[in-house]
CSV table of C-alpha atoms and ligand atoms in Angstrom, one decimal:
chain,number,residue,atom,x,y,z
A,1174,MET,CA,-3.5,21.7,-4.9
A,1175,ALA,CA,-1.6,22.4,-8.1
A,1176,MET,CA,-2.0,18.8,-9.3
A,1177,ALA,CA,-1.6,19.1,-13.0
A,1178,GLY,CA,-1.3,15.3,-13.1
A,1179,PHE,CA,-4.3,14.2,-15.1
A,1180,LEU,CA,-6.2,16.7,-17.1
A,1181,TYR,CA,-8.2,16.8,-20.4
A,1182,ARG,CA,-6.5,18.5,-23.2
A,1183,ASN,CA,-8.0,18.6,-26.7
A,1184,GLY,CA,-10.8,16.3,-25.6
A,1185,THR,CA,-8.6,13.5,-24.3
A,1186,LEU,CA,-7.2,12.7,-20.8
A,1187,HIS,CA,-3.5,13.3,-20.4
A,1188,ALA,CA,-1.0,12.2,-17.8
A,1189,GLU,CA,1.0,15.4,-17.7
A,1190,GLU,CA,1.9,16.0,-21.4
A,1191,VAL,CA,1.2,12.5,-22.6
A,1192,PRO,CA,-2.2,11.3,-23.8
A,1193,LEU,CA,-3.2,8.2,-21.9
A,1194,ALA,CA,-4.5,6.8,-25.2
A,1195,ARG,CA,-1.0,6.9,-26.6
A,1196,ILE,CA,0.3,4.9,-23.6
A,1197,ALA,CA,-2.5,2.4,-24.0
A,1198,GLU,CA,-1.4,2.0,-27.6
A,1199,ALA,CA,2.2,1.4,-26.6
A,1200,VAL,CA,1.8,-0.9,-23.6
A,1201,GLY,CA,-1.7,-2.3,-24.0
A,1202,THR,CA,-4.4,-2.2,-21.3
A,1203,PRO,CA,-4.9,-2.4,-18.4
A,1204,PHE,CA,-2.0,-0.5,-16.8
A,1205,TYR,CA,-1.3,1.8,-13.9
A,1206,CYS,CA,0.0,5.3,-14.8
A,1207,TYR,CA,1.8,7.6,-12.3
A,1208,SER,CA,2.6,11.3,-12.6
A,1209,THR,CA,6.0,12.4,-11.5
A,1210,SER,CA,4.8,16.0,-11.0
A,1211,VAL,CA,2.1,14.9,-8.5
A,1212,LEU,CA,4.6,12.8,-6.6
A,1213,VAL,CA,7.0,15.6,-6.4
A,1214,GLY,CA,4.3,18.1,-5.5
A,1215,GLN,CA,3.2,16.1,-2.6
A,1216,TYR,CA,6.6,15.6,-1.3
A,1217,ARG,CA,7.4,19.3,-1.6
A,1218,ALA,CA,4.2,20.2,0.3
A,1219,PHE,CA,5.4,18.0,3.2
A,1220,LYS,CA,8.8,19.4,3.0
A,1221,GLN,CA,7.6,23.0,2.9
A,1222,ALA,CA,5.1,22.6,5.8
A,1223,LEU,CA,7.9,21.1,7.9
A,1224,GLY,CA,10.4,23.8,7.0
A,1225,GLY,CA,12.6,25.0,9.8
A,1226,THR,CA,12.2,21.8,11.8
A,1227,ASP,CA,14.5,18.8,12.0
A,1228,ALA,CA,12.2,16.5,10.1
A,1229,MET,CA,12.5,13.3,8.1
A,1230,ILE,CA,9.8,12.4,5.7
A,1231,CYS,CA,9.8,8.6,5.7
A,1232,TYR,CA,7.6,7.6,2.8
A,1233,ALA,CA,5.6,4.5,3.7
A,1234,LEU,CA,6.5,2.1,0.9
A,1235,LYS,CA,3.5,-0.1,1.5
A,1236,ALA,CA,1.3,2.4,-0.4
A,1237,ASN,CA,3.3,2.0,-3.6
A,1238,SER,CA,6.7,0.3,-3.7
A,1239,ASN,CA,7.6,0.5,-7.3
A,1240,GLN,CA,11.3,1.4,-7.3
A,1241,ALA,CA,10.8,4.3,-9.7
A,1242,VAL,CA,8.3,5.8,-7.3
A,1243,ILE,CA,10.6,5.3,-4.3
A,1244,ARG,CA,13.5,6.8,-6.3
A,1245,THR,CA,11.4,9.9,-7.2
A,1246,PHE,CA,11.1,10.6,-3.4
A,1247,ALA,CA,14.6,9.5,-2.6
A,1248,GLU,CA,16.1,12.0,-5.0
A,1249,LEU,CA,14.2,14.7,-3.1
A,1250,GLY,CA,15.7,13.5,0.2
A,1251,ALA,CA,13.0,11.3,1.5
A,1252,GLY,CA,13.5,8.5,3.9
A,1253,ALA,CA,11.4,5.3,4.1
A,1254,ASP,CA,9.1,3.5,6.4
A,1255,VAL,CA,9.4,-0.3,5.7
A,1256,VAL,CA,7.5,-3.2,7.1
A,1257,SER,CA,9.4,-6.2,5.7
A,1258,GLU,CA,12.7,-7.4,4.4
A,1259,GLY,CA,11.3,-7.0,0.9
A,1260,GLU,CA,10.4,-3.4,1.4
A,1261,LEU,CA,13.8,-2.7,3.1
A,1262,ARG,CA,15.6,-4.1,0.1
A,1263,ARG,CA,13.4,-2.0,-2.2
A,1264,ALA,CA,14.2,1.1,-0.3
A,1265,LEU,CA,17.9,0.5,-0.3
A,1266,ALA,CA,17.9,-0.5,-4.0
A,1267,ALA,CA,16.0,2.6,-4.9
A,1268,GLY,CA,18.6,4.8,-3.2
A,1269,VAL,CA,17.1,5.6,0.2
A,1270,PRO,CA,20.1,5.8,2.7
A,1271,ALA,CA,19.9,3.3,5.5
A,1272,GLU,CA,20.1,6.0,8.1
A,1273,ARG,CA,16.7,7.3,6.8
A,1274,ILE,CA,14.9,4.1,7.1
A,1275,VAL,CA,12.5,3.1,9.9
A,1276,PHE,CA,11.3,-0.4,10.3
A,1277,ALA,CA,7.7,-0.7,11.4
A,1278,GLY,CA,5.3,-3.7,11.7
A,1279,VAL,CA,3.8,-6.0,14.3
A,1280,GLY,CA,5.6,-9.1,13.3
A,1281,LYS,CA,9.2,-8.5,12.4
A,1282,THR,CA,11.1,-11.7,12.4
A,1283,ARG,CA,14.6,-12.1,14.0
A,1284,ASP,CA,16.0,-12.7,10.5
A,1285,GLU,CA,14.5,-9.4,9.3
A,1286,MET,CA,15.9,-7.6,12.4
A,1287,ALA,CA,19.3,-9.0,11.6
A,1288,VAL,CA,19.2,-7.8,8.0
A,1289,ALA,CA,18.0,-4.3,9.1
A,1290,LEU,CA,20.8,-4.1,11.7
A,1291,ASP,CA,23.4,-5.1,9.2
A,1292,ALA,CA,22.1,-2.4,6.8
A,1293,GLY,CA,22.3,0.2,9.5
A,1294,ILE,CA,18.8,1.5,9.6
A,1295,LEU,CA,17.8,4.5,11.8
A,1296,GLN,CA,15.3,2.9,14.1
A,1297,PHE,CA,12.9,0.0,14.8
A,1298,ASN,CA,9.4,0.8,15.7
A,1299,VAL,CA,8.6,-2.0,18.2
A,1300,GLU,CA,5.1,-3.1,18.9
A,1301,SER,CA,5.3,-5.6,21.8
A,1302,GLU,CA,7.5,-6.7,24.7
A,1303,PRO,CA,8.4,-10.0,23.1
A,1304,GLU,CA,9.5,-8.1,20.0
A,1305,LEU,CA,11.6,-5.8,22.2
A,1306,ALA,CA,13.3,-8.8,23.8
A,1307,ALA,CA,14.0,-10.4,20.4
A,1308,LEU,CA,15.5,-7.1,19.1
A,1309,ASP,CA,17.8,-7.0,22.1
A,1310,GLU,CA,18.9,-10.5,21.5
A,1311,VAL,CA,19.6,-10.1,17.8
A,1312,ALA,CA,21.4,-6.8,18.4
A,1313,ARG,CA,23.5,-8.2,21.2
A,1314,SER,CA,24.5,-11.2,19.0
A,1315,LYS,CA,26.0,-8.7,16.6
A,1316,GLY,CA,27.5,-6.5,19.3
A,1317,ARG,CA,25.1,-3.7,18.3
A,1318,ARG,CA,22.7,-1.4,20.0
A,1319,ALA,CA,19.4,-1.0,18.2
A,1320,GLN,CA,17.7,2.4,18.4
A,1321,PHE,CA,14.1,1.8,18.9
A,1322,ALA,CA,10.8,3.6,19.4
A,1323,LEU,CA,7.9,1.9,21.1
A,1324,ARG,CA,4.8,2.3,18.9
A,1325,VAL,CA,2.3,3.3,21.4
A,1326,ASN,CA,-1.4,2.8,21.1
A,1327,PRO,CA,-3.1,6.0,22.3
A,1328,ASP,CA,-6.6,4.4,22.3
A,1329,VAL,CA,-8.0,7.0,19.9
A,1330,ALA,CA,-10.8,6.2,17.5
A,1331,ALA,CA,-9.8,7.3,14.1
A,1332,GLY,CA,-13.2,7.3,12.5
A,1333,THR,CA,-12.0,5.6,9.4
A,1334,HIS,CA,-12.9,2.2,7.9
A,1335,ALA,CA,-12.7,-0.7,10.4
A,1336,LYS,CA,-10.1,-2.5,8.4
A,1337,ILE,CA,-7.7,0.4,8.5
A,1338,THR,CA,-8.2,1.8,12.0
A,1339,THR,CA,-5.3,0.9,14.2
A,1340,GLY,CA,-5.1,3.1,17.3
A,1341,THR,CA,-7.8,1.6,19.6
A,1342,LYS,CA,-7.5,-1.0,22.3
A,1343,GLU,CA,-9.2,-3.6,20.1
A,1344,ASN,CA,-6.4,-3.4,17.5
A,1345,LYS,CA,-3.4,-5.6,17.3
A,1346,PHE,CA,-1.1,-2.6,16.9
A,1347,GLY,CA,1.3,-1.0,19.4
A,1348,ILE,CA,1.7,-1.0,23.1
A,1349,ASP,CA,-1.0,0.5,25.3
A,1350,ILE,CA,0.2,4.0,26.1
A,1351,GLY,CA,-0.5,3.5,29.8
A,1352,ARG,CA,2.1,0.7,29.9
A,1353,ALA,CA,4.7,2.4,27.8
A,1354,ARG,CA,6.8,3.8,30.6
A,1355,ARG,CA,7.2,0.4,32.2
A,1356,VAL,CA,8.2,-1.1,28.9
A,1357,TYR,CA,10.8,1.6,28.2
A,1358,ASP,CA,12.1,0.9,31.7
A,1359,LEU,CA,12.5,-2.8,31.0
A,1360,ALA,CA,14.7,-1.8,28.0
A,1361,ARG,CA,17.0,0.3,30.2
A,1362,ASN,CA,19.1,-2.7,31.3
A,1363,ARG,CA,19.3,-4.3,27.9
A,1364,PRO,CA,22.6,-3.7,26.2
A,1365,GLY,CA,21.2,-4.4,22.8
A,1366,LEU,CA,18.7,-1.6,23.0
A,1367,GLN,CA,18.7,2.1,22.9
A,1368,ALA,CA,15.5,4.0,23.5
A,1369,ALA,CA,15.5,6.8,21.0
A,1370,SER,CA,12.0,7.6,20.0
A,1371,VAL,CA,8.3,7.3,20.5
A,1372,ALA,CA,6.0,6.3,17.6
A,1373,VAL,CA,2.3,6.5,16.9
A,1374,HIS,CA,0.1,5.7,14.0
A,1375,ILE,CA,-3.7,5.6,14.5
A,1376,GLY,CA,-5.0,4.6,11.2
A,1377,SER,CA,-5.3,5.4,7.5
A,1378,GLN,CA,-7.5,7.6,5.4
A,1379,LEU,CA,-8.3,9.9,8.2
A,1380,THR,CA,-10.3,12.9,7.0
A,1381,ASP,CA,-10.7,14.6,10.4
A,1382,LEU,CA,-7.8,16.2,12.3
A,1383,ALA,CA,-9.2,15.8,15.7
A,1384,PRO,CA,-8.0,12.2,16.3
A,1385,PHE,CA,-4.5,13.2,15.3
A,1386,ARG,CA,-4.6,16.1,17.7
A,1387,SER,CA,-5.5,13.9,20.7
A,1388,ALA,CA,-3.1,11.2,19.8
A,1389,PHE,CA,-0.2,13.6,19.3
A,1390,ALA,CA,-0.9,15.3,22.6
A,1391,ARG,CA,-0.7,12.0,24.4
A,1392,VAL,CA,2.6,11.3,22.7
A,1393,ARG,CA,3.9,14.7,23.7
A,1394,ASP,CA,3.1,14.0,27.3
A,1395,LEU,CA,4.7,10.7,27.1
A,1396,VAL,CA,7.9,12.1,25.8
A,1397,GLY,CA,8.1,14.5,28.8
A,1398,GLU,CA,7.5,11.6,31.2
A,1399,LEU,CA,10.1,9.4,29.5
A,1400,ARG,CA,12.7,12.1,29.6
A,1401,ALA,CA,11.9,12.7,33.3
A,1402,ASP,CA,12.6,9.0,33.7
A,1403,GLY,CA,16.0,9.5,32.2
A,1404,HIS,CA,15.4,8.2,28.7
A,1405,ASP,CA,17.2,10.0,25.9
A,1406,ILE,CA,14.2,10.4,23.6
A,1407,ARG,CA,15.5,12.3,20.5
A,1408,ARG,CA,12.8,11.7,17.9
A,1409,MET,CA,9.0,11.6,17.7
A,1410,ASP,CA,7.5,9.5,14.9
A,1411,PHE,CA,3.9,10.6,14.0
A,1412,GLY,CA,3.1,7.8,11.6
A,1413,GLY,CA,1.0,8.3,8.5
A,1414,GLY,CA,-2.7,8.3,7.9
A,1415,LEU,CA,-3.7,11.6,6.3
A,1416,GLY,CA,-6.6,10.9,4.0
A,1417,VAL,CA,-7.2,12.0,0.4
A,1418,ALA,CA,-10.4,13.1,-1.3
A,1419,TYR,CA,-11.5,10.0,-3.2
A,1420,ARG,CA,-14.9,11.8,-3.7
A,1421,ASP,CA,-15.2,15.6,-3.9
A,1422,GLY,CA,-15.2,16.8,-0.4
A,1423,GLN,CA,-13.1,18.4,2.2
A,1424,VAL,CA,-10.0,16.8,3.4
A,1425,PRO,CA,-7.5,18.5,5.7
A,1426,ALA,CA,-4.7,20.4,4.0
A,1427,ILE,CA,-1.2,18.9,4.4
A,1428,ALA,CA,-0.1,22.1,6.1
A,1429,ASP,CA,-2.9,22.0,8.7
A,1430,TYR,CA,-2.1,18.4,9.5
A,1431,LEU,CA,1.6,19.1,9.8
A,1432,ALA,CA,0.8,22.2,12.0
A,1433,LEU,CA,-0.4,19.6,14.5
A,1434,VAL,CA,2.8,17.7,14.2
A,1435,ARG,CA,4.9,20.8,14.7
A,1436,GLU,CA,2.8,21.8,17.7
A,1437,ALA,CA,3.2,18.4,19.3
A,1438,ALA,CA,7.0,18.6,18.9
A,1439,ASP,CA,7.3,22.3,19.8
A,1440,GLY,CA,10.0,23.1,22.3
A,1441,LEU,CA,11.0,19.5,22.9
A,1442,ALA,CA,14.1,19.7,20.7
A,1443,CYS,CA,13.1,16.4,19.1
A,1444,GLY,CA,13.6,15.3,15.6
A,1445,ILE,CA,10.4,14.7,13.7
A,1446,ILE,CA,9.5,11.7,11.7
A,1447,VAL,CA,6.4,11.3,9.6
A,1448,GLU,CA,5.4,8.2,7.6
A,1449,PRO,CA,3.0,9.3,4.9
A,1450,GLY,CA,1.9,6.7,2.4
A,1451,ARG,CA,-1.4,7.3,0.7
A,1452,ILE,CA,-1.3,11.1,0.6
A,1453,MET,CA,2.0,11.0,-1.3
A,1454,VAL,CA,0.9,8.7,-4.1
A,1455,ALA,CA,-2.9,8.2,-4.3
A,1456,GLU,CA,-3.7,11.1,-6.6
A,1457,ALA,CA,-0.5,10.5,-8.6
A,1458,GLY,CA,-2.0,7.3,-10.1
A,1459,VAL,CA,-4.7,6.1,-12.4
A,1460,LEU,CA,-5.7,2.7,-13.5
A,1461,VAL,CA,-6.4,2.7,-17.2
A,1462,SER,CA,-8.7,0.0,-18.6
A,1463,ARG,CA,-10.5,-0.7,-21.8
A,1464,VAL,CA,-14.2,-1.5,-22.0
A,1465,ILE,CA,-14.7,-5.0,-23.3
A,1466,TYR,CA,-18.5,-5.1,-23.4
A,1467,VAL,CA,-21.4,-3.0,-22.3
A,1468,LYS,CA,-24.0,-5.4,-21.1
A,1469,SER,CA,-27.5,-4.5,-20.4
A,1470,GLY,CA,-28.9,-6.7,-17.7
A,1471,GLU,CA,-32.5,-7.0,-16.6
A,1472,ALA,CA,-32.1,-4.4,-13.9
A,1473,ARG,CA,-28.7,-2.9,-14.5
A,1474,ARG,CA,-26.3,-1.8,-17.1
A,1475,PHE,CA,-22.8,-3.3,-16.7
A,1476,ILE,CA,-19.7,-1.8,-18.1
A,1477,VAL,CA,-17.3,-4.8,-18.3
A,1478,VAL,CA,-13.7,-3.7,-18.4
A,1479,ASP,CA,-10.4,-5.5,-18.8
A,1480,SER,CA,-9.1,-4.8,-15.3
A,1481,ALA,CA,-10.5,-6.4,-12.2
A,1482,MET,CA,-10.5,-6.8,-8.5
A,1483,ASN,CA,-7.1,-8.5,-8.6
A,1484,ASP,CA,-5.7,-5.3,-10.0
A,1485,LEU,CA,-7.4,-2.9,-7.6
A,1486,ILE,CA,-9.1,-4.5,-4.7
A,1487,ARG,CA,-10.0,-1.4,-2.7
A,1488,PRO,CA,-13.6,-1.0,-3.9
A,1489,THR,CA,-14.6,-4.5,-2.9
A,1490,LEU,CA,-12.4,-4.8,0.2
A,1491,TYR,CA,-13.1,-1.5,1.8
A,1492,GLU,CA,-16.2,-0.3,0.0
A,1493,ALA,CA,-13.8,2.4,-1.3
A,1494,TYR,CA,-15.0,4.9,-3.8
A,1495,HIS,CA,-12.8,5.7,-6.8
A,1496,ALA,CA,-13.9,8.2,-9.4
A,1497,ILE,CA,-14.0,6.7,-12.9
A,1498,VAL,CA,-13.8,8.9,-16.0
A,1499,ALA,CA,-13.8,8.3,-19.7
A,1500,VAL,CA,-10.4,9.0,-21.4
A,1501,ARG,CA,-12.2,10.6,-24.3
A,1502,GLU,CA,-13.8,13.7,-22.8
A,1503,PRO,CA,-17.5,13.5,-22.7
A,1504,GLU,CA,-19.1,16.3,-24.7
A,1505,SER,CA,-20.0,19.1,-22.5
A,1506,THR,CA,-23.8,19.3,-22.7
A,1507,GLY,CA,-24.0,21.5,-19.6
A,1508,LYS,CA,-26.1,18.7,-18.0
A,1509,ARG,CA,-25.3,17.3,-14.6
A,1510,PRO,CA,-23.7,13.9,-14.4
A,1511,ASP,CA,-27.1,12.3,-13.6
A,1512,GLY,CA,-28.6,13.9,-16.7
A,1513,GLY,CA,-29.3,12.5,-20.1
A,1514,ASP,CA,-25.8,11.9,-21.2
A,1515,PHE,CA,-24.9,9.9,-18.2
A,1516,GLU,CA,-26.5,6.6,-17.3
A,1517,LEU,CA,-26.3,4.6,-14.1
A,1518,ALA,CA,-24.0,1.6,-14.5
A,1519,ASP,CA,-21.9,-0.9,-12.6
A,1520,VAL,CA,-18.3,-0.9,-13.7
A,1521,VAL,CA,-17.1,-4.5,-13.3
A,1522,GLY,CA,-14.2,-6.8,-14.2
A,1523,PRO,CA,-14.1,-10.2,-15.8
A,1524,ILE,CA,-13.5,-12.2,-12.5
A,1525,CYS,CA,-16.0,-14.8,-11.5
A,1526,GLU,CA,-17.1,-13.1,-8.3
A,1527,SER,CA,-19.9,-10.7,-7.6
A,1528,GLY,CA,-17.4,-8.7,-5.6
A,1529,ASP,CA,-15.4,-7.9,-8.7
A,1530,TYR,CA,-16.5,-4.3,-9.3
A,1531,PHE,CA,-15.0,-0.9,-9.3
A,1532,ALA,CA,-18.4,1.0,-9.0
A,1533,GLN,CA,-22.0,0.2,-8.5
A,1534,GLN,CA,-24.9,2.2,-9.7
A,1535,ARG,CA,-22.6,5.0,-10.7
A,1536,PRO,CA,-23.6,7.8,-13.1
A,1537,MET,CA,-21.3,7.0,-16.0
A,1538,PRO,CA,-20.9,8.7,-19.4
A,1539,ARG,CA,-22.1,6.7,-22.3
A,1540,VAL,CA,-19.2,4.4,-23.4
A,1541,ALA,CA,-18.9,1.7,-26.0
A,1542,ASP,CA,-16.7,-1.4,-26.5
A,1543,GLY,CA,-13.1,-0.4,-26.9
A,1544,ASP,CA,-13.3,2.9,-25.0
A,1545,LEU,CA,-10.8,3.7,-22.4
A,1546,LEU,CA,-11.7,4.5,-18.8
A,1547,ALA,CA,-9.4,5.9,-16.1
A,1548,ILE,CA,-10.0,4.8,-12.5
A,1549,LYS,CA,-8.7,7.7,-10.4
A,1550,SER,CA,-6.7,8.1,-7.2
A,1551,ALA,CA,-5.3,4.6,-7.7
A,1552,GLY,CA,-1.7,5.4,-7.0
A,1553,ALA,CA,-1.9,4.2,-3.4
A,1554,TYR,CA,-2.7,0.6,-2.3
A,1555,GLY,CA,-3.4,-0.3,-5.9
A,1556,ALA,CA,-0.6,-2.2,-7.7
A,1557,VAL,CA,0.9,-3.2,-4.3
A,1558,MET,CA,-2.2,-5.1,-3.4
A,1559,SER,CA,-2.7,-6.8,-6.7
A,1560,SER,CA,-2.6,-10.5,-7.4
A,1561,SER,CA,-2.8,-12.9,-10.3
A,1562,TYR,CA,-6.1,-14.3,-9.1
A,1563,ASN,CA,-7.9,-16.1,-12.0
A,1564,SER,CA,-4.5,-16.5,-13.6
A,1565,ARG,CA,-4.6,-12.9,-14.8
A,1566,LEU,CA,-1.2,-11.3,-15.4
A,1567,LEU,CA,-0.1,-8.5,-13.1
A,1568,ILE,CA,-0.5,-5.3,-15.0
A,1569,PRO,CA,2.3,-2.9,-16.1
A,1570,GLU,CA,3.1,0.3,-14.3
A,1571,VAL,CA,4.1,3.4,-16.3
A,1572,LEU,CA,5.7,6.6,-14.9
A,1573,VAL,CA,5.2,9.8,-16.8
A,1574,ASN,CA,7.4,12.8,-16.5
A,1575,GLY,CA,6.4,15.8,-18.6
A,1576,GLU,CA,6.5,14.6,-22.2
A,1577,GLN,CA,8.2,11.3,-21.4
A,1578,PHE,CA,6.9,8.1,-20.2
A,1579,ALA,CA,8.6,4.8,-19.2
A,1580,VAL,CA,7.3,1.4,-18.3
A,1581,VAL,CA,8.6,1.0,-14.8
A,1582,ARG,CA,7.2,-2.5,-14.4
A,1583,PRO,CA,6.6,-4.5,-17.5
A,1584,ARG,CA,3.7,-6.8,-18.1
A,1585,PRO,CA,4.8,-10.3,-17.4
A,1586,ARG,CA,4.4,-13.0,-20.0
A,1587,PHE,CA,2.2,-16.0,-19.6
A,1588,GLU,CA,5.4,-18.1,-19.5
A,1589,ASP,CA,6.4,-16.2,-16.4
A,1590,LEU,CA,3.1,-17.0,-14.8
A,1591,LEU,CA,3.1,-20.7,-15.7
A,1592,GLY,CA,6.8,-21.0,-14.9
A,1593,GLN,CA,6.2,-20.2,-11.2
A,1594,ASP,CA,4.8,-23.6,-10.5
A,1595,ARG,CA,6.7,-26.9,-10.3
A,1596,LEU,CA,5.3,-30.4,-10.7
A,1597,PRO,CA,6.4,-32.8,-8.0
A,1598,PRO,CA,8.5,-35.7,-9.0
A,1599,TRP,CA,5.6,-38.2,-8.8
A,1600,GLN,CA,3.8,-36.3,-11.4
A,1601,THR,CA,6.7,-35.9,-13.8
A,1602,GLY,CA,7.8,-39.4,-13.4
A,1603,THR,CA,11.3,-38.3,-12.5
A,1604,GLN,CA,11.4,-39.8,-9.0
A,1605,GLN,CA,13.6,-42.9,-8.3
A,1606,SER,CA,10.9,-45.5,-8.2
A,1607,ASN,CA,8.4,-44.6,-10.9
A,1608,PRO,CA,4.8,-45.4,-10.5
A,1609,SER,CA,3.8,-48.7,-12.0
A,1610,PRO,CA,1.7,-48.8,-15.2
A,1611,ASP,CA,-1.2,-49.7,-12.9
A,1612,ALA,CA,-0.8,-46.4,-11.1
A,1613,VAL,CA,-1.0,-44.5,-14.4
A,1614,LYS,CA,-4.2,-46.3,-15.2
A,1615,PHE,CA,-5.4,-45.5,-11.8
A,1616,LYS,CA,-4.5,-41.8,-12.1
A,1617,SER,CA,-6.3,-41.5,-15.4
A,1618,GLY,CA,-9.7,-42.2,-13.9
A,1619,GLY,CA,-10.1,-45.9,-13.2
A,1620,ALA,CA,-12.5,-47.4,-10.8
A,1621,LYS,CA,-10.6,-46.1,-7.8
A,1622,ALA,CA,-10.6,-42.5,-8.9
A,1623,GLY,CA,-13.1,-41.7,-6.1
A,1624,THR,CA,-10.6,-42.9,-3.5
A,1625,ALA,CA,-7.9,-40.7,-4.9
A,1626,GLN,CA,-10.2,-37.6,-4.9
A,1627,SER,CA,-11.3,-38.1,-1.4
A,1628,GLY,CA,-7.7,-37.8,-0.3
A,1629,GLN,CA,-7.5,-41.2,1.3
A,1630,GLY,CA,-4.5,-43.3,0.8
A,1631,SER,CA,-2.3,-40.2,0.4
A,1632,THR,CA,-0.5,-40.6,3.7
A,1633,GLY,CA,2.9,-41.1,2.3
A,1634,ARG,CA,1.8,-43.9,-0.1
A,1635,LYS,CA,2.4,-43.6,-3.8
A,1636,ILE,CA,-0.6,-43.8,-6.0
A,1637,GLY,CA,-1.4,-47.4,-6.9
A,1638,ALA,CA,0.7,-48.8,-4.0
A,1639,ALA,CA,-2.5,-50.2,-2.4
B,1406,LIG,N1,2.9,4.0,9.2
B,1406,LIG,C1,2.3,2.8,9.7
B,1406,LIG,C2,2.8,2.2,10.9
B,1406,LIG,C3,1.3,2.2,8.9
B,1406,LIG,O1,0.7,1.1,9.4
B,1406,LIG,C4,0.8,2.8,7.8
B,1406,LIG,C5,-0.3,2.3,7.0
B,1406,LIG,C6,1.4,4.0,7.3
B,1406,LIG,C7,2.4,4.6,8.1
B,1406,LIG,C8,0.9,4.8,6.1
B,1406,LIG,O2,-0.4,5.2,6.2
B,1406,LIG,P1,-1.1,6.1,5.1
B,1406,LIG,O3,-0.3,7.4,5.1
B,1406,LIG,O4,-0.9,5.4,3.8
B,1406,LIG,O5,-2.5,6.2,5.5
B,1406,LIG,N2,-4.6,-0.9,2.3
B,1406,LIG,C9,-5.4,0.1,2.9
B,1406,LIG,C10,-4.5,1.0,3.8
B,1406,LIG,C11,-3.7,0.3,4.8
B,1406,LIG,C12,-2.8,1.2,5.6
B,1406,LIG,C13,-1.9,0.4,6.5
B,1406,LIG,N3,-0.9,1.1,7.3
B,1406,LIG,C14,-6.1,0.9,1.9
B,1406,LIG,O6,-6.1,0.6,0.7
B,1406,LIG,O7,-6.9,1.8,2.2
């Protein structure tokens, strides 16, 4: 737990050696800030705990796919777990060798399979029989044999949030473990397929090791059965899912989690793949925002900040807790957070939805307009899930390394945002037969405006053609 990522020094919160206030000055707010030392520390913890095994740490890009983050891991020898052509391209662009890439996901298209085969990735984690058939077809059309794992669904309840649990019968993920042998057998006579591995992933943000233990034990049994059936299973892919301490509290240590992985693979002479996402990056990131207003409502105090649910959707989507601290260190009064110097507040963004909050009824230090806040543990599933809802610009990402920092994704300009849209020819007047002057009158709110708004007359007719 040597995470010297974000600490107060001289009364102000630093990212490693750099005061966050200085970054705010340089790039404006809001922004995401990541710490290299935390990223490296997490990777090393995995590496160390898997020492002596034939293991590949395939970082799950979905948690944070900034290429500077991927590169940080790639330089340490990491592989990648990708779920789309976009992620595959990012992994390759950031320097992950193709032979360290696994392609997961329930809906890979044939085009995506083709791109991945051409790139020469290590394996496809297949989630259904139709997908397996498609992979066979695509691989054969290229004269290739695709190495695959079936992602089995072990029917284990992960005890995590419903939206991120994946390993039960009710989920869309994987192939029921009871059917797995039959499906592997189907693949036997398909020249485009090579059974090489078994994969499992039961959910995300698990804070209890027991579900992992039972899932892994089932996978171990299956590997034995498949080998007895004559399949050359060479790798076991244990997925991701280890949770982080968003609140103070006990979460399993990386080494204890990986002890289960080692145990499940013990004596099988199998390569090990793990696909950690969140645990690698969550604590490595903060979202820094400026207080715009402190608004005292009838019943509540609202701290209105300049970031919003479009930047970090986890609180409203998953009822997720993220600690929020003031960048200027609150004076130590020795009082507890719920004492005099702290007041209950809702920390909210400017978006026109009640769901736009980061915290509700949270003991917060006294802050004033212009103060900076840091929303913690925001390195995973933060920037990657952001949008430009309300026509807000995506926010920059900054990577700190010791005394240095660099903008690793610049803030777009409003021209970029507006430039994404195109007006159709009938609105720009550039189509071959331009609307008649009558049509223009019609468009600008004549007597027939109601007709236009109701959407009638739009079946292929030009406005005013009636
Ligand atoms: N492997 C597979 C097949 C996955 O589906 C996932 C995550 C991972 C690995 C990485 O899991 P992790 O180590 O990050 O738990 N947006 C949600 C989390 C969704 C996780 C989806 N799958 C959140 O913000 O909590």
